[in-house]
Amino acid sequence: MAKVFVINGPNLNLLGKREPTLYGSETFEDVLSGLRAKFPDLEISYFQSQSEDELIDALHKSSTGEIDGIVFNPGAFTHTSLALADAVRAISTPVVEVHISNVAGREWIRQKSLISPHAAGVIQGFGVKSYELALSYFL
Amino acid sequence: MAKVFVINGPNLNLLGKREPTLYGSETFEDVLSGLRAKFPDLEISYFQSQSEDELIDALHKSSTGEIDGIVFNPGAFTHTSLALADAVRAISTPVVEVHISNVAGREWIRQKSLISPHAAGVIQGFGVKSYELALSYFL
Amino acid sequence: MAKVFVINGPNLNLLGKREPTLYGSETFEDVLSGLRAKFPDLEISYFQSQSEDELIDALHKSSTGEIDGIVFNPGAFTHTSLALADAVRAISTPVVEVHISNVAGREWIRQKSLISPHAAGVIQGFGVKSYELALSYFL
Amino acid sequence: MAKVFVINGPNLNLLGKREPTLYGSETFEDVLSGLRAKFPDLEISYFQSQSEDELIDALHKSSTGEIDGIVFNPGAFTHTSLALADAVRAISTPVVEVHISNVAGREWIRQKSLISPHAAGVIQGFGVKSYELALSYFL
Amino acid sequence: MAKVFVINGPNLNLLGKREPTLYGSETFEDVLSGLRAKFPDLEISYFQSQSEDELIDALHKSSTGEIDGIVFNPGAFTHTSLALADAVRAISTPVVEVHISNVAGREWIRQKSLISPHAAGVIQGFGVKSYELALSYFL
Amino acid sequence: MAKVFVINGPNLNLLGKREPTLYGSETFEDVLSGLRAKFPDLEISYFQSQSEDELIDALHKSSTGEIDGIVFNPGAFTHTSLALADAVRAISTPVVEVHISNVAGREWIRQKSLISPHAAGVIQGFGVKSYELALSYFL
Amino acid sequence: MAKVFVINGPNLNLLGKREPTLYGSETFEDVLSGLRAKFPDLEISYFQSQSEDELIDALHKSSTGEIDGIVFNPGAFTHTSLALADAVRAISTPVVEVHISNVAGREWIRQKSLISPHAAGVIQGFGVKSYELALSYFL
Amino acid sequence: MAKVFVINGPNLNLLGKREPTLYGSETFEDVLSGLRAKFPDLEISYFQSQSEDELIDALHKSSTGEIDGIVFNPGAFTHTSLALADAVRAISTPVVEVHISNVAGREWIRQKSLISPHAAGVIQGFGVKSYELALSYFL
Amino acid sequence: MAKVFVINGPNLNLLGKREPTLYGSETFEDVLSGLRAKFPDLEISYFQSQSEDELIDALHKSSTGEIDGIVFNPGAFTHTSLALADAVRAISTPVVEVHISNVAGREWIRQKSLISPHAAGVIQGFGVKSYELALSYFL
Amino acid sequence: MAKVFVINGPNLNLLGKREPTLYGSETFEDVLSGLRAKFPDLEISYFQSQSEDELIDALHKSSTGEIDGIVFNPGAFTHTSLALADAVRAISTPVVEVHISNVAGREWIRQKSLISPHAAGVIQGFGVKSYELALSYFL
Amino acid sequence: MAKVFVINGPNLNLLGKREPTLYGSETFEDVLSGLRAKFPDLEISYFQSQSEDELIDALHKSSTGEIDGIVFNPGAFTHTSLALADAVRAISTPVVEVHISNVAGREWIRQKSLISPHAAGVIQGFGVKSYELALSYFL
Amino acid sequence: MAKVFVINGPNLNLLGKREPTLYGSETFEDVLSGLRAKFPDLEISYFQSQSEDELIDALHKSSTGEIDGIVFNPGAFTHTSLALADAVRAISTPVVEVHISNVAGREWIRQKSLISPHAAGVIQGFGVKSYELALSYFL
């Protein structure tokens, strides 16, 4: 059974609690239950942090061979963290970058992802369904 | 049964015939057979054109209510055709933008998509599997 | 009787059918009837195309001496087609560039017209009345 | 009878006296007589100033309800005066921005109008006939 | 006998008919006769189109092995068509990019060629003699 | 008793009369009464002008030693008047720059203040309360 | 009694200890004592961290309804942390952004605040008195 | 006897009174006396204004034929007033642009003169001696 | 005996384990042993962290007077952390910035170091030997 | 017999000795012999220098009427020497600019030629065959 | 008697021989004779070179105390030679930068002088009279 | 015994004679004596030139196999000479780029080194000690 590690970056703990017009009203715990139900053949672990260093460590650890794939929503770090981009590049586990909102239609500072050049692929704009599409990649 | 229209832009008729390191060695006809086998619950129609105007017309027609969703790989028009972007914006049928290669890791002129702000979502970098992920959105 | 050729670019066939807050709810056929009624002294012909090459040919042909003036709404090609700009520059028939919406108040990619430097003049932002003002120039 | 206020910005008092290749050889007084003759149904008042503050005051006063429309050629202030742009935005009387020359074909500093996003519409490049087209909008 | 395909882009059908100070007064048909006379050892075929898609198709077809080399003047598409650039890159037939005028001395929008990085070489500024120099490359 | 000079730039005479969603519905006369009531220990004088030169003169005069501090809302001149910036720099009376709206959240042309580098400090975004905070600095 | 949370970002623990010409010679503990003495009607809590994630968490927690307002000096994160900007935007507690020095007069990289568009208002350049002005907003 | 009109722009009335390290300690009245003494063969008139419109009018009037040359220090308007640049361009009297300080060594916003392209010549950086060199041009 | 503190930023714990073509195959523990052997007259302490805040604290602590010099490889933070740059500027202990790879030859986002302007000096591109050269500075 | 002067700029003395993948393995002496054999009707002289001033002098001297044409490969000076560009512009002998490699496909600093706007034409990317094509222009 | 060293940069040996519309028809030898006649109280030496290094050496030597002032027309090096700018900065002899043409009205690459920030002053646009004005500074 | 060639670019002959606050008061001859004393195991030769071409030749000659390494301070050519960068790239002898001052803290035009991408490594900001660190690399 493939093991997939879902990692969420800063402020994503507020999902479903704030700015529902932008991000929807489901909490990520709800989303996660739905994903586990939908993908019984995947073992899905989960980590969220506001902390760039904890996210770097999470990526490093996932490269020990225990994890088959990573679904990573770096939140605002997408556009500012070269250190996270280096971590994604350094590990061999494939990383699928996901975004809930369609960042292409948002402000200019969100137009460039530092992570994408090192990701296996990118999925954005489908709401929380972006995670589902990303997980289906690892089936 | 949901009807999905797969539209490919310029040069994608060469898929599987040229630059296999960048785009793989399957032709799109092969890809299409695989997709139809994999998604028996979707009625998948297909159109490819080098022509911006034929692509605009294809998008316009799909908005007659006969089509439930569009999977659109605009090829190089992604970065240069504001007219196609206007067409995507003008119709109400949801459009999923797909790219075979990870354009984020390519040259600067491919860093900005004019289409994305008007798409329902974007999927890029998974090779021809990008189409599969896009279709699964319409299930 | 002066002969004026009205040429509309891509997506303008949707006029009155889509995005009425931006473009109004009249179709261009309605507009055209109104214009012909208002300008009995002008012989108004009309062409619309999504196709850059058909628009170039239309401009070339209008320079045979049969046409006294052109009213041209290049749509999204305003901002991307250097080939159309070259065609406008190459012919001697005067071309009035018109826009329905006030493109100056829209997104940055619509801030620069490639056509304008070669036009006899530019009229923008008056809704479909922009065409009327343009035609009155040829009276 | 509709009341239209024609306002000219800095250096336009030199019209017909200097740089005839760029601006023609008619003075604006000549132009004004012609316009009044041509539009007997419009009551046309006129003001010219080199002064940004007098122009702001002129725009403010025209919003008392006595004036139905403004035809405004801001001259060089088009490209440098955010204060005038704010005044155009603040008043409810519709303002048609006009330019004698086709600024799109001139130097880069004249490529961007600060006024246009707040104008009802823009007419440029038809020589002094730009004023006539603008006035016909208020018929 | 080497087979060379000469392809001209938009507006080049006007050659010799318009803007003689910029492009000379010979039509391309005249030029072609001269070239065939000058290069009896080359079999020279010719195609001109205003249409980006027909030009893409012409490039694709030339890669069937029947053609030994292409002399391509993309006209204004030089600076705007990434799709044509992709077509040049995708085929293995060598493409020599030619320009009649010295685009380096013209306006900024003509300073960057999207085609050049994928061409075998570039020849520009020699008037219609640019074609002759390009053909002599295939001798 | 400390003497503070409140200076308002162009269009601020419209305060409370136009665009209430952006600037509120109180006139500046109302605001001034409230400020004088709230700060009995300050002698508050007031000047408003649409005129850059009158504003420069007001700043120059305030440097005669009669004034202890200036609260200055330069309006749109914030972003365009280097001459006002020079005047603020040249005088020794401290100038507090205030803005009613949060200009940081508005269009790009309002992102840079020419005045700020020479001001004693900047207060922006608190509505008309910005003036109150500025005055409290001189207590 | 209104509860205000004062939050300081990275390196502000050095206040009063280093670079006195830029930041003054008072420690923030001294400043805080003075502020509590000056504002007996405010309950002032305080937090300083070098850590982006701890600052994000501090902002999140303050949105539980226990806190009426936040005075936030993000230090160097002002210009680099989109994640902090997202946190300020996501919470409903009003945030006043303060800066001790006048960042407008410093190097270019400090010219743009990512935080400001989401703040209730901004106060900068008054030395440590910036905090006092910010607190008086919550009276 | 040649008639030269010396025109000074905004804030230059402060000369000798403020910022002596940048502009010296002589007032312009002192400077003027010295210049008149040094150039007995020139009839030197003088005008200073903070007002863009008065400066435009001064330039316009000087073109009546009574004035042989203008020495113009536009102060901060050098870099922001396109209207003054248009006035300099429009008149036929030669204008020598002068600056007291070496603006090339100052902040970026002072690196570009809008006036210079239309001036007969430019003299900058020699302190008040710049005026002397400018006047000697008209001998 | 001089005390030198070697500080490594994010992802440098992977040294010798990943991307050997870019960074070599020695772990930093190996490097450190070699350095201590080579510099018996230096007391070398070491700290690595993925965490910006821990790195700021490490720099702050080193300024207590116990440390004579710092050798700092900020990794990806070189290009994104203004807070670390502020910390380097704030302390009086000299900091030598080192990089293993020659960042000048890498992607554009690595072309600008925020740290360098505040460093005592910079050494880059010598592989792990960069650390040795940096340490020899403190002999 | 037409006299052509072939001039090579800096580092081109290394041709055939270094970086053969980029520039080929023939020395320029070999190339020159081949060219003289191929063009018996041209008298070909040759000069190479690393020195901008010697190249300027070479261009100046060639304008004495003894030389009919110049084939000039400015090497790296193409992109940095405005003085050489001025020399090419100043002389009346036609100069054909050549490049061995296709500079359009190289790094950004090589994208702009200062020389090209003043050259009779440009030939690039054909390896040393670029010289042959250039010489054939003078036949 | 004050000693002034006049130094001319590349291509200025062509003065009076080429491009007379831009630079006039006098040779610099003629100009020099005129200057020596006009300034009997100055000992004027002269040097011209196409060579950046000879110009640097000339500047260095002039700082031995034998020379009271330098009049320097760096030609095209004005805009490209940082090494000459360093030389001007390094010596204590005052350098007056002169230009014959008004470079402000020429192409963008001539808009920025690297020399000016280090010059005593700048004189440009007066034709060869620029030298006369510069020399009069040393009287 | 390793042979190292120290090469200094323009103006470095002034070292110790001018601008001591920036470059120190030792002449390079003094520095060289110290280096030779400190590195008895290196044979250090030395060359300084203001001339780009002599520096190119010096680099070329050092690649004959007689030299083991080069320590190169290109002075101002660092930022402007693509020809020197090409020379460094073309030779196989390793080149260590050194700078006396910390160019990262100086004006923007010194922020980019054209040489660095081709150097073995870069050492900057340690005063003349930069040379010592560079030489120790060749031990």
PDB file of C-alpha atoms in Angstrom, chain A residues 18-87:
ATOM      1  CA  ARG A  18     -11.641  31.940   7.992  1.00  0.00           C
ATOM      2  CA  GLU A  19     -12.094  33.478   4.542  1.00  0.00           C
ATOM      3  CA  PRO A  20     -14.597  30.841   3.391  1.00  0.00           C
ATOM      4  CA  THR A  21     -15.218  32.684   0.104  1.00  0.00           C
ATOM      5  CA  LEU A  22     -11.586  32.077  -0.791  1.00  0.00           C
ATOM      6  CA  TYR A  23     -10.924  28.682   0.786  1.00  0.00           C
ATOM      7  CA  GLY A  24     -14.340  27.018   1.476  1.00  0.00           C
ATOM      8  CA  SER A  25     -15.898  26.087   4.818  1.00  0.00           C
ATOM      9  CA  GLU A  26     -14.560  22.582   5.414  1.00  0.00           C
ATOM     10  CA  THR A  27     -11.741  22.171   7.957  1.00  0.00           C
ATOM     11  CA  PHE A  28      -8.755  20.192   6.778  1.00  0.00           C
ATOM     12  CA  GLU A  29      -9.639  17.451   9.281  1.00  0.00           C
ATOM     13  CA  ASP A  30     -12.926  17.026   7.390  1.00  0.00           C
ATOM     14  CA  VAL A  31     -11.060  17.028   4.110  1.00  0.00           C
ATOM     15  CA  LEU A  32      -8.624  14.418   5.390  1.00  0.00           C
ATOM     16  CA  SER A  33     -11.401  12.052   6.501  1.00  0.00           C
ATOM     17  CA  GLY A  34     -12.957  12.339   3.088  1.00  0.00           C
ATOM     18  CA  LEU A  35      -9.667  11.625   1.356  1.00  0.00           C
ATOM     19  CA  ARG A  36      -8.945   8.564   3.502  1.00  0.00           C
ATOM     20  CA  ALA A  37     -12.422   7.236   2.734  1.00  0.00           C
ATOM     21  CA  LYS A  38     -11.970   7.856  -0.956  1.00  0.00           C
ATOM     22  CA  PHE A  39      -8.481   6.336  -1.197  1.00  0.00           C
ATOM     23  CA  PRO A  40      -8.538   3.136   0.892  1.00  0.00           C
ATOM     24  CA  ASP A  41      -5.457   1.936  -0.962  1.00  0.00           C
ATOM     25  CA  LEU A  42      -3.321   4.824   0.214  1.00  0.00           C
ATOM     26  CA  GLU A  43      -1.866   5.223   3.687  1.00  0.00           C
ATOM     27  CA  ILE A  44      -2.174   8.966   4.214  1.00  0.00           C
ATOM     28  CA  SER A  45      -0.211  10.717   6.946  1.00  0.00           C
ATOM     29  CA  TYR A  46      -0.553  14.411   7.633  1.00  0.00           C
ATOM     30  CA  PHE A  47       1.495  17.316   8.973  1.00  0.00           C
ATOM     31  CA  GLN A  48       0.804  21.033   9.195  1.00  0.00           C
ATOM     32  CA  SER A  49       3.154  23.706  10.387  1.00  0.00           C
ATOM     33  CA  GLN A  50       3.580  27.453  10.307  1.00  0.00           C
ATOM     34  CA  SER A  51       7.293  26.825  10.547  1.00  0.00           C
ATOM     35  CA  GLU A  52       9.610  26.785   7.576  1.00  0.00           C
ATOM     36  CA  ASP A  53      12.187  24.704   9.486  1.00  0.00           C
ATOM     37  CA  GLU A  54       9.666  22.063  10.550  1.00  0.00           C
ATOM     38  CA  LEU A  55       8.485  21.822   6.957  1.00  0.00           C
ATOM     39  CA  ILE A  56      12.084  21.416   5.752  1.00  0.00           C
ATOM     40  CA  ASP A  57      12.631  18.673   8.329  1.00  0.00           C
ATOM     41  CA  ALA A  58       9.376  16.979   7.323  1.00  0.00           C
ATOM     42  CA  LEU A  59      10.533  16.899   3.709  1.00  0.00           C
ATOM     43  CA  HIS A  60      14.000  15.611   4.683  1.00  0.00           C
ATOM     44  CA  LYS A  61      12.558  12.820   6.817  1.00  0.00           C
ATOM     45  CA  SER A  62      10.180  11.705   4.110  1.00  0.00           C
ATOM     46  CA  SER A  63      13.195  10.859   2.029  1.00  0.00           C
ATOM     47  CA  THR A  64      14.201   7.929   4.222  1.00  0.00           C
ATOM     48  CA  GLY A  65      12.394   5.559   1.912  1.00  0.00           C
ATOM     49  CA  GLU A  66       9.316   5.070   4.086  1.00  0.00           C
ATOM     50  CA  ILE A  67       7.269   7.506   2.037  1.00  0.00           C
ATOM     51  CA  ASP A  68       6.275   6.947  -1.612  1.00  0.00           C
ATOM     52  CA  GLY A  69       5.020  10.420  -2.350  1.00  0.00           C
ATOM     53  CA  ILE A  70       4.343  13.848  -0.908  1.00  0.00           C
ATOM     54  CA  VAL A  71       1.399  16.167  -1.490  1.00  0.00           C
ATOM     55  CA  PHE A  72       2.602  19.595  -0.469  1.00  0.00           C
ATOM     56  CA  ASN A  73       0.635  22.835  -0.133  1.00  0.00           C
ATOM     57  CA  PRO A  74       3.329  25.338   0.887  1.00  0.00           C
ATOM     58  CA  GLY A  75       0.830  28.194   1.422  1.00  0.00           C
ATOM     59  CA  ALA A  76       2.499  31.588   1.314  1.00  0.00           C
ATOM     60  CA  PHE A  77       5.955  29.941   1.453  1.00  0.00           C
ATOM     61  CA  THR A  78       5.324  28.973  -2.191  1.00  0.00           C
ATOM     62  CA  HIS A  79       6.416  32.431  -3.197  1.00  0.00           C
ATOM     63  CA  THR A  80       9.091  33.305  -0.613  1.00  0.00           C
ATOM     64  CA  SER A  81      10.958  30.217   0.599  1.00  0.00           C
ATOM     65  CA  LEU A  82      13.982  29.262  -1.429  1.00  0.00           C
ATOM     66  CA  ALA A  83      15.029  27.010   1.469  1.00  0.00           C
ATOM     67  CA  LEU A  84      11.897  24.877   1.024  1.00  0.00           C
ATOM     68  CA  ALA A  85      12.511  24.811  -2.711  1.00  0.00           C
ATOM     69  CA  ASP A  86      16.032  23.521  -2.005  1.00  0.00           C
ATOM     70  CA  ALA A  87      14.594  20.829   0.255  1.00  0.00           C
TER      71      ALA A  87
END
